[in-house]
Amino acid sequence: MVAVARPSLEMRAMRREDLPLVSAMENASYDFPWTLGIFGDCLKAGHPSWVLCMEGQVIGYGILSVGAGEAHVLNVCIDPEQRGQGFGRHLMRRLLDIARWNGAERVFLEVRPSNPNAQQLYASMGFREIGRRPRYYPAHGGREDAIVMALEFPLS
């Protein structure tokens, strides 16, 4: 049996110099991407902003808002060329760890109904639909609702 080397993955805090690459990844991933300025504003505001690196190269990112015992996943993305390999699950697990370390008892996120892969990932991690935000996202030809999902951390 031949051993297959697993790539070296690391999470680190997002830095200002990461923003052009993060913004390019965002633009390659979404029809209605965040602007470079929004990413910069998240860093300025002190939102926990992280990048996932494989062999030293940024392949994904995630940004949280944390306060009052809650966390909100504001944005999460894996490079389109790296999808389908479990990196999104790895990134989400680390974001949940970070939320917990920052005192969150529950985590919220929104997801588009037109993104079944993300919905499946979140549900498999324990997120449950708790509501809808009508016309939340911009969409071609109008607006798209958001599915609001939440995950409660078990009491220790």
Tab-separated table of N, CA, C and O in Angstrom, residues 36-80:
chain	number	residue	atom	x	y	z
A	36	LEU	N	-13.229	44.834	-2.497
A	36	LEU	CA	-11.979	44.879	-1.748
A	36	LEU	C	-12.149	45.742	-0.492
A	36	LEU	O	-11.649	45.402	0.578
A	37	GLY	N	-12.895	46.835	-0.636
A	37	GLY	CA	-13.131	47.736	0.494
A	37	GLY	C	-13.879	47.079	1.645
A	37	GLY	O	-13.603	47.362	2.813
A	38	ILE	N	-14.822	46.196	1.330
A	38	ILE	CA	-15.564	45.505	2.391
A	38	ILE	C	-14.619	44.614	3.189
A	38	ILE	O	-14.669	44.585	4.424
A	39	PHE	N	-13.728	43.896	2.495
A	39	PHE	CA	-12.753	43.065	3.196
A	39	PHE	C	-11.861	43.931	4.091
A	39	PHE	O	-11.592	43.588	5.238
A	40	GLY	N	-11.418	45.064	3.554
A	40	GLY	CA	-10.597	45.978	4.345
A	40	GLY	C	-11.340	46.495	5.560
A	40	GLY	O	-10.769	46.597	6.656
A	41	ASP	N	-12.626	46.815	5.389
A	41	ASP	CA	-13.436	47.290	6.511
A	41	ASP	C	-13.568	46.222	7.596
A	41	ASP	O	-13.575	46.537	8.789
A	42	CYS	N	-13.677	44.955	7.195
A	42	CYS	CA	-13.764	43.862	8.181
A	42	CYS	C	-12.485	43.776	9.008
A	42	CYS	O	-12.545	43.581	10.229
A	43	LEU	N	-11.340	43.934	8.345
A	43	LEU	CA	-10.079	43.926	9.085
A	43	LEU	C	-10.010	45.114	10.030
A	43	LEU	O	-9.639	44.963	11.203
A	44	LYS	N	-10.385	46.300	9.539
A	44	LYS	CA	-10.359	47.506	10.368
A	44	LYS	C	-11.269	47.371	11.579
A	44	LYS	O	-10.946	47.840	12.662
A	45	ALA	N	-12.432	46.745	11.379
A	45	ALA	CA	-13.405	46.590	12.462
A	45	ALA	C	-12.984	45.521	13.475
A	45	ALA	O	-13.600	45.376	14.524
A	46	GLY	N	-11.956	44.767	13.144
A	46	GLY	CA	-11.484	43.733	14.054
A	46	GLY	C	-12.265	42.434	14.007
A	46	GLY	O	-12.160	41.606	14.917
A	47	HIS	N	-13.045	42.220	12.940
A	47	HIS	CA	-13.747	40.945	12.799
A	47	HIS	C	-12.719	39.825	12.640
A	47	HIS	O	-11.745	39.985	11.890
A	48	PRO	N	-12.912	38.699	13.333
A	48	PRO	CA	-12.000	37.573	13.115
A	48	PRO	C	-12.019	37.179	11.631
A	48	PRO	O	-13.040	36.748	11.106
A	49	SER	N	-10.897	37.406	10.973
A	49	SER	CA	-10.761	37.182	9.526
A	49	SER	C	-9.567	36.266	9.321
A	49	SER	O	-8.447	36.590	9.725
A	50	TRP	N	-9.819	35.126	8.681
A	50	TRP	CA	-8.819	34.078	8.589
A	50	TRP	C	-8.659	33.591	7.174
A	50	TRP	O	-9.606	33.636	6.390
A	51	VAL	N	-7.464	33.108	6.859
A	51	VAL	CA	-7.230	32.471	5.570
A	51	VAL	C	-6.782	31.035	5.816
A	51	VAL	O	-6.129	30.736	6.817
A	52	LEU	N	-7.185	30.153	4.900
A	52	LEU	CA	-6.746	28.767	4.899
A	52	LEU	C	-5.657	28.665	3.844
A	52	LEU	O	-5.870	29.051	2.688
A	53	CYS	N	-4.503	28.155	4.258
A	53	CYS	CA	-3.368	28.024	3.348
A	53	CYS	C	-3.023	26.554	3.164
A	53	CYS	O	-3.059	25.775	4.119
A	54	MET	N	-2.695	26.200	1.934
A	54	MET	CA	-2.190	24.864	1.622
A	54	MET	C	-0.789	25.048	1.056
A	54	MET	O	-0.621	25.779	0.071
A	55	GLU	N	0.170	24.401	1.697
A	55	GLU	CA	1.574	24.541	1.281
A	55	GLU	C	1.942	26.023	1.150
A	55	GLU	O	2.638	26.425	0.225
A	56	GLY	N	1.421	26.855	2.070
A	56	GLY	CA	1.759	28.274	2.107
A	56	GLY	C	0.943	29.169	1.193
A	56	GLY	O	1.083	30.388	1.245
A	57	GLN	N	0.074	28.593	0.349
A	57	GLN	CA	-0.730	29.385	-0.585
A	57	GLN	C	-2.161	29.518	-0.074
A	57	GLN	O	-2.764	28.523	0.332
A	58	VAL	N	-2.716	30.724	-0.120
A	58	VAL	CA	-4.089	30.949	0.330
A	58	VAL	C	-5.048	30.251	-0.628
A	58	VAL	O	-5.018	30.478	-1.840
A	59	ILE	N	-5.887	29.356	-0.052
A	59	ILE	CA	-6.881	28.642	-0.874
A	59	ILE	C	-8.311	28.892	-0.378
A	59	ILE	O	-9.251	28.373	-0.957
A	60	GLY	N	-8.454	29.686	0.667
A	60	GLY	CA	-9.786	29.978	1.173
A	60	GLY	C	-9.717	31.007	2.277
A	60	GLY	O	-8.635	31.361	2.753
A	61	TYR	N	-10.893	31.480	2.674
A	61	TYR	CA	-10.953	32.480	3.734
A	61	TYR	C	-12.311	32.428	4.401
A	61	TYR	O	-13.284	31.905	3.845
A	62	GLY	N	-12.349	32.969	5.604
A	62	GLY	CA	-13.592	33.066	6.342
A	62	GLY	C	-13.551	34.266	7.271
A	62	GLY	O	-12.491	34.590	7.821
A	63	ILE	N	-14.689	34.915	7.407
A	63	ILE	CA	-14.789	36.103	8.253
A	63	ILE	C	-15.992	35.940	9.171
A	63	ILE	O	-17.088	35.581	8.723
A	64	LEU	N	-15.768	36.207	10.443
A	64	LEU	CA	-16.807	36.112	11.468
A	64	LEU	C	-17.078	37.478	12.071
A	64	LEU	O	-16.220	38.358	12.058
A	65	SER	N	-18.242	37.599	12.639
A	65	SER	CA	-18.568	38.681	13.553
A	65	SER	C	-18.913	37.985	14.861
A	65	SER	O	-19.675	37.016	14.859
A	66	VAL	N	-18.325	38.431	15.966
A	66	VAL	CA	-18.541	37.773	17.248
A	66	VAL	C	-18.896	38.804	18.303
A	66	VAL	O	-18.258	39.857	18.388
A	67	GLY	N	-19.923	38.504	19.100
A	67	GLY	CA	-20.286	39.371	20.209
A	67	GLY	C	-21.525	38.867	20.911
A	67	GLY	O	-22.350	38.165	20.321
A	68	ALA	N	-21.635	39.209	22.181
A	68	ALA	CA	-22.820	38.882	22.989
A	68	ALA	C	-23.168	37.398	22.955
A	68	ALA	O	-24.336	37.022	22.873
A	69	GLY	N	-22.142	36.555	22.970
A	69	GLY	CA	-22.374	35.119	23.010
A	69	GLY	C	-22.784	34.497	21.691
A	69	GLY	O	-23.188	33.337	21.654
A	70	GLU	N	-22.686	35.267	20.616
A	70	GLU	CA	-23.078	34.761	19.292
A	70	GLU	C	-21.982	35.070	18.281
A	70	GLU	O	-21.211	36.009	18.454
A	71	ALA	N	-21.946	34.263	17.245
A	71	ALA	CA	-21.061	34.525	16.106
A	71	ALA	C	-21.902	34.446	14.841
A	71	ALA	O	-22.922	33.762	14.797
A	72	HIS	N	-21.450	35.163	13.845
A	72	HIS	CA	-22.127	35.179	12.554
A	72	HIS	C	-21.054	34.968	11.490
A	72	HIS	O	-20.066	35.709	11.463
A	73	VAL	N	-21.227	33.941	10.660
A	73	VAL	CA	-20.316	33.725	9.537
A	73	VAL	C	-20.710	34.741	8.472
A	73	VAL	O	-21.794	34.648	7.889
A	74	LEU	N	-19.839	35.718	8.252
A	74	LEU	CA	-20.147	36.781	7.291
A	74	LEU	C	-19.799	36.383	5.873
A	74	LEU	O	-20.488	36.762	4.926
A	75	ASN	N	-18.703	35.648	5.711
A	75	ASN	CA	-18.271	35.257	4.373
A	75	ASN	C	-17.338	34.062	4.524
A	75	ASN	O	-16.518	34.024	5.444
A	76	VAL	N	-17.477	33.116	3.636
A	76	VAL	CA	-16.598	31.950	3.612
A	76	VAL	C	-16.468	31.511	2.161
A	76	VAL	O	-17.442	31.546	1.405
A	77	CYS	N	-15.244	31.143	1.764
A	77	CYS	CA	-15.021	30.798	0.362
A	77	CYS	C	-13.786	29.919	0.227
A	77	CYS	O	-12.800	30.113	0.934
A	78	ILE	N	-13.854	28.972	-0.680
A	78	ILE	CA	-12.710	28.156	-1.082
A	78	ILE	C	-12.447	28.449	-2.562
A	78	ILE	O	-13.384	28.571	-3.358
A	79	ASP	N	-11.188	28.566	-2.911
A	79	ASP	CA	-10.791	28.793	-4.301
A	79	ASP	C	-11.517	27.793	-5.202
A	79	ASP	O	-11.525	26.590	-4.914
A	80	PRO	N	-12.147	28.268	-6.280
A	80	PRO	CA	-12.894	27.360	-7.160
A	80	PRO	C	-12.084	26.146	-7.620
A	80	PRO	O	-12.633	25.058	-7.777
